[in-house]
């Protein structure tokens, strides 16, 4: 996924009073790095502190905004699957399960999303005493697009995105009671990302998040509550770059 980011070296060597933020096109890779080559020839890395499901949600929304409805639906669906994984990992961490045991068990389900969903479903029940309310249209739309090759409209993709966004928000809300373990899991992910930065390459860790802007004043007024607010935030990010 292409994103706009600043050059880390320029930001480090320039007097902060004289530094003017300039953004460059970079490519986000699977480790969560954005590789930046600036116009002065510096090569640096921005470590994207964002969960995989958040990155996929952003990528799906971007595809939707550009009119790629099928691509948006399949990526929204993957974002949801990775959100289930994040939930499972945080809950297991909160139950003090050793990381190597989690990895060992995850390997058994890594290639089967239905098994992962099953694990999520019952862990969520165990944690909250009732299952998460599920909208059957998510599986229906996903299957018709991914398995049967239905040509989706942007309206289909927008409705699907809304359902997925709402479910991801519900899962995030479910994790409120595990806040410390959620932070620990995030830190663990970022630490492993940092470890993989090649020696000698300058990097910075940037927290990517979306914000809600009041269109009348153009001021940041909080975080997006609805899918439409989130989409507007992704649209602004595409136009103006990092964390806009
Ligand atoms: Zn530079």
Coordinates of C-alpha atoms and ligand atoms in Angstrom, one line a residue:
X1 CA 0.0 0.0 0.0
X2 CA 1.3 3.5 -0.9
X3 CA 1.3 6.1 1.8
X4 CA 2.8 9.6 2.2
X5 CA 5.5 10.0 4.9
X6 CA 8.3 12.4 5.8
X7 CA 12.0 11.6 5.4
X8 CA 13.4 10.6 8.7
X9 CA 17.0 11.8 7.9
X10 CA 15.9 15.3 6.8
X11 CA 13.8 15.6 10.0
X12 CA 16.8 14.6 12.1
X13 CA 19.5 16.7 10.5
X14 CA 17.5 19.9 10.0
X15 CA 17.2 22.6 12.7
X16 CA 13.7 22.1 14.1
X17 CA 13.0 25.8 13.6
X18 CA 13.8 25.6 9.9
X19 CA 12.3 22.1 9.3
X20 CA 9.4 22.2 6.9
X21 CA 7.4 19.0 6.7
X22 CA 7.7 17.5 3.2
X23 CA 6.0 14.3 2.4
X24 CA 7.2 11.6 0.0
X25 CA 5.4 8.6 -1.5
X26 CA 6.4 5.4 0.2
X27 CA 5.4 1.8 0.1
X28 CA 4.2 0.1 3.2
X29 CA 5.5 -3.5 3.4
X30 CA 4.5 -6.6 5.3
X31 CA 6.7 -5.9 8.3
X32 CA 4.9 -2.5 8.7
X33 CA 7.7 -0.3 7.3
X34 CA 7.3 2.5 4.9
X35 CA 10.5 2.8 2.9
X36 CA 11.2 6.5 2.0
X37 CA 13.6 7.8 -0.6
X38 CA 13.6 11.6 -0.3
X39 CA 14.7 14.1 -3.0
X40 CA 18.1 14.6 -1.3
X41 CA 18.8 10.9 -1.7
X42 CA 18.3 9.8 1.9
X43 CA 16.9 6.3 2.4
X44 CA 15.0 5.9 5.7
X45 CA 12.2 3.9 7.3
X46 CA 9.0 4.9 9.0
X47 CA 7.8 2.1 11.2
X48 CA 4.0 2.1 11.0
X49 CA 2.7 1.6 14.5
X50 CA -0.7 0.3 13.4
X51 CA -2.2 -3.1 13.8
X52 CA -2.4 -5.2 10.7
X53 CA -6.2 -5.1 10.7
X54 CA -6.1 -1.3 10.8
X55 CA -3.7 -1.1 7.8
X56 CA -6.0 -3.5 5.9
X57 CA -9.1 -1.4 6.8
X58 CA -7.3 1.7 5.5
X59 CA -6.3 -0.1 2.3
X60 CA -9.8 -1.4 1.7
X61 CA -11.3 2.0 2.3
X62 CA -8.8 3.5 -0.1
X63 CA -9.8 0.9 -2.8
X64 CA -13.5 1.8 -2.1
X65 CA -12.8 5.5 -2.6
X66 CA -11.1 4.7 -5.9
X67 CA -14.0 2.6 -7.1
X68 CA -12.5 -0.8 -6.8
X69 CA -15.5 -2.5 -5.1
X70 CA -14.4 -6.2 -5.3
X71 CA -10.9 -5.4 -4.1
X72 CA -12.4 -3.3 -1.2
X73 CA -14.8 -6.1 -0.2
X74 CA -12.1 -8.8 -0.1
X75 CA -9.7 -6.5 1.8
X76 CA -12.4 -5.5 4.3
X77 CA -13.0 -9.1 4.9
X78 CA -9.3 -9.8 5.5
X79 CA -9.2 -6.8 7.9
X80 CA -11.9 -8.4 10.0
X81 CA -10.1 -11.8 10.1
X82 CA -7.0 -10.1 11.3
X83 CA -9.0 -8.2 13.9
X84 CA -10.3 -11.6 15.2
X85 CA -6.6 -12.7 15.5
X86 CA -5.7 -9.5 17.4
X87 CA -8.6 -10.2 19.8
X88 CA -7.5 -13.8 20.3
X89 CA -3.9 -12.8 21.0
X90 CA -4.9 -10.1 23.5
X91 CA -7.2 -12.3 25.4
X92 CA -4.7 -15.2 25.6
X93 CA -2.1 -12.7 26.8
X94 CA -4.5 -11.5 29.5
X95 CA -4.8 -15.2 30.6
X96 CA -1.0 -15.3 30.9
X97 CA -0.5 -17.8 28.2
X98 CA 3.2 -17.9 27.2
X99 CA 3.9 -16.3 23.8
X100 CA 5.5 -19.5 22.4
X101 CA 2.4 -21.5 23.3
X102 CA 0.3 -18.9 21.5
X103 CA 2.5 -19.1 18.4
X104 CA 2.5 -22.9 18.5
X105 CA -1.3 -23.0 18.7
X106 CA -1.8 -20.3 16.1
X107 CA 0.2 -22.3 13.5
X108 CA -2.6 -25.0 13.6
X109 CA -5.2 -22.5 12.5
X110 CA -3.1 -20.0 10.6
X111 CA -4.4 -21.1 7.2
X112 CA -8.0 -21.5 8.1
X113 CA -10.1 -18.4 8.7
X114 CA -13.2 -20.4 9.7
X115 CA -11.2 -22.0 12.6
X116 CA -9.9 -18.6 13.6
X117 CA -13.4 -17.2 13.7
X118 CA -14.5 -20.2 15.8
X119 CA -11.7 -19.5 18.3
X120 CA -12.7 -15.8 18.4
X121 CA -16.4 -16.6 18.8
X122 CA -16.0 -18.8 21.8
X123 CA -13.3 -16.8 23.5
X124 CA -15.5 -13.7 23.2
X125 CA -18.3 -15.8 24.8
X126 CA -16.0 -16.9 27.6
X127 CA -14.9 -13.3 28.3
X128 CA -18.3 -11.6 28.2
X129 CA -20.9 -14.4 29.0
X130 CA -22.7 -13.8 25.7
X131 CA -21.7 -14.0 22.0
X132 CA -21.1 -11.0 19.8
X133 CA -24.2 -10.3 17.7
X134 CA -23.3 -11.2 14.2
X135 CA -24.8 -9.9 11.0
X136 CA -25.1 -12.8 8.5
X137 CA -24.7 -10.4 5.6
X138 CA -21.0 -10.1 6.2
X139 CA -20.4 -13.8 5.3
X140 CA -23.0 -13.7 2.5
X141 CA -21.4 -10.7 0.7
X142 CA -17.9 -12.0 1.2
X143 CA -18.7 -15.4 -0.2
X144 CA -20.5 -14.1 -3.2
X145 CA -17.6 -11.8 -4.1
X146 CA -14.6 -13.9 -3.1
X147 CA -15.9 -17.4 -4.0
X148 CA -18.4 -16.8 -6.7
X149 CA -16.8 -13.8 -8.4
X150 CA -19.8 -11.5 -8.2
X151 CA -19.0 -8.1 -9.7
X152 CA -19.8 -5.8 -6.8
X153 CA -20.9 -2.2 -7.0
X154 CA -19.4 0.6 -4.9
X155 CA -22.7 0.7 -3.0
X156 CA -22.3 -3.0 -2.2
X157 CA -18.7 -2.3 -1.0
X158 CA -19.7 0.7 1.0
X159 CA -22.5 -1.2 2.8
X160 CA -20.1 -4.1 3.4
X161 CA -17.4 -1.7 4.7
X162 CA -19.9 -0.2 7.1
X163 CA -20.8 -3.7 8.5
X164 CA -17.2 -4.7 8.9
X165 CA -16.3 -1.3 10.5
X166 CA -19.1 -1.7 13.0
X167 CA -18.0 -5.2 13.9
X168 CA -14.4 -4.1 14.3
X169 CA -15.5 -1.3 16.6
X170 CA -17.5 -3.9 18.6
X171 CA -14.4 -6.1 18.9
X172 CA -12.3 -3.1 20.0
X173 CA -15.0 -2.2 22.6
X174 CA -14.9 -5.8 23.8
X175 CA -11.2 -5.3 24.4
X176 CA -11.7 -2.3 26.7
X177 CA -11.6 -4.6 29.7
X178 CA -8.2 -5.9 28.5
X179 CA -6.7 -2.5 27.9
X180 CA -3.3 -3.2 29.5
X181 CA -2.8 -6.4 27.6
X182 CA -3.9 -4.7 24.4
X183 CA -1.2 -2.1 24.9
X184 CA 1.3 -4.8 25.7
X185 CA 0.4 -6.7 22.5
X186 CA 0.8 -3.5 20.4
X187 CA 4.2 -2.8 22.1
X188 CA 5.3 -6.3 21.4
X189 CA 4.4 -5.9 17.7
X190 CA 6.3 -2.6 17.4
X191 CA 9.3 -4.0 19.3
X192 CA 9.5 -6.9 16.8
X193 CA 9.2 -4.4 13.9
X194 CA 12.0 -2.3 15.3
X195 CA 14.3 -5.3 15.7
X196 CA 14.1 -5.9 11.9
X197 CA 15.3 -2.5 10.8
X198 CA 18.6 -3.0 9.0
X199 CA 21.6 -1.6 10.8
X200 CA 22.6 2.0 9.9
X201 CA 19.2 2.9 8.5
X202 CA 17.5 5.8 10.3
X203 CA 13.9 5.2 11.3
X204 CA 11.1 6.6 13.3
X205 CA 8.0 5.0 14.8
X206 CA 4.9 6.8 13.9
X207 CA 1.5 6.1 15.3
X208 CA -1.0 6.1 12.5
X209 CA -4.6 7.0 13.5
X210 CA -7.6 8.6 11.8
X211 CA -9.2 11.7 13.0
X212 CA -12.5 13.5 12.6
X213 CA -12.4 17.0 11.2
X214 CA -15.2 19.6 11.5
X215 CA -15.8 20.6 7.9
X216 CA -16.9 24.1 8.9
X217 CA -13.7 25.0 10.9
X218 CA -11.3 22.4 9.5
X219 CA -10.3 21.6 13.1
X220 CA -9.7 18.1 14.5
X221 CA -12.7 17.3 16.7
X222 CA -12.0 13.7 17.7
X223 CA -11.8 10.2 16.4
X224 CA -14.2 8.8 13.8
X225 CA -17.3 7.2 15.2
X226 CA -19.0 6.1 12.0
X227 CA -17.8 4.4 8.9
X228 CA -18.5 7.6 6.8
X229 CA -16.4 9.7 9.2
X230 CA -13.6 7.1 8.9
X231 CA -13.8 7.1 5.1
X232 CA -13.6 10.9 5.1
X233 CA -10.5 10.6 7.2
X234 CA -8.9 8.2 4.8
X235 CA -9.8 10.5 1.9
X236 CA -8.0 13.4 3.7
X237 CA -5.0 11.2 4.4
X238 CA -4.8 10.3 0.7
X239 CA -4.8 14.0 -0.2
X240 CA -2.6 15.5 2.4
X241 CA -0.5 12.7 3.7
X242 CA 0.4 11.3 7.1
X243 CA -2.1 11.5 10.0
X244 CA -4.1 14.2 8.2
Ligands
LIG1 ZN1 15.9 13.4 3.3

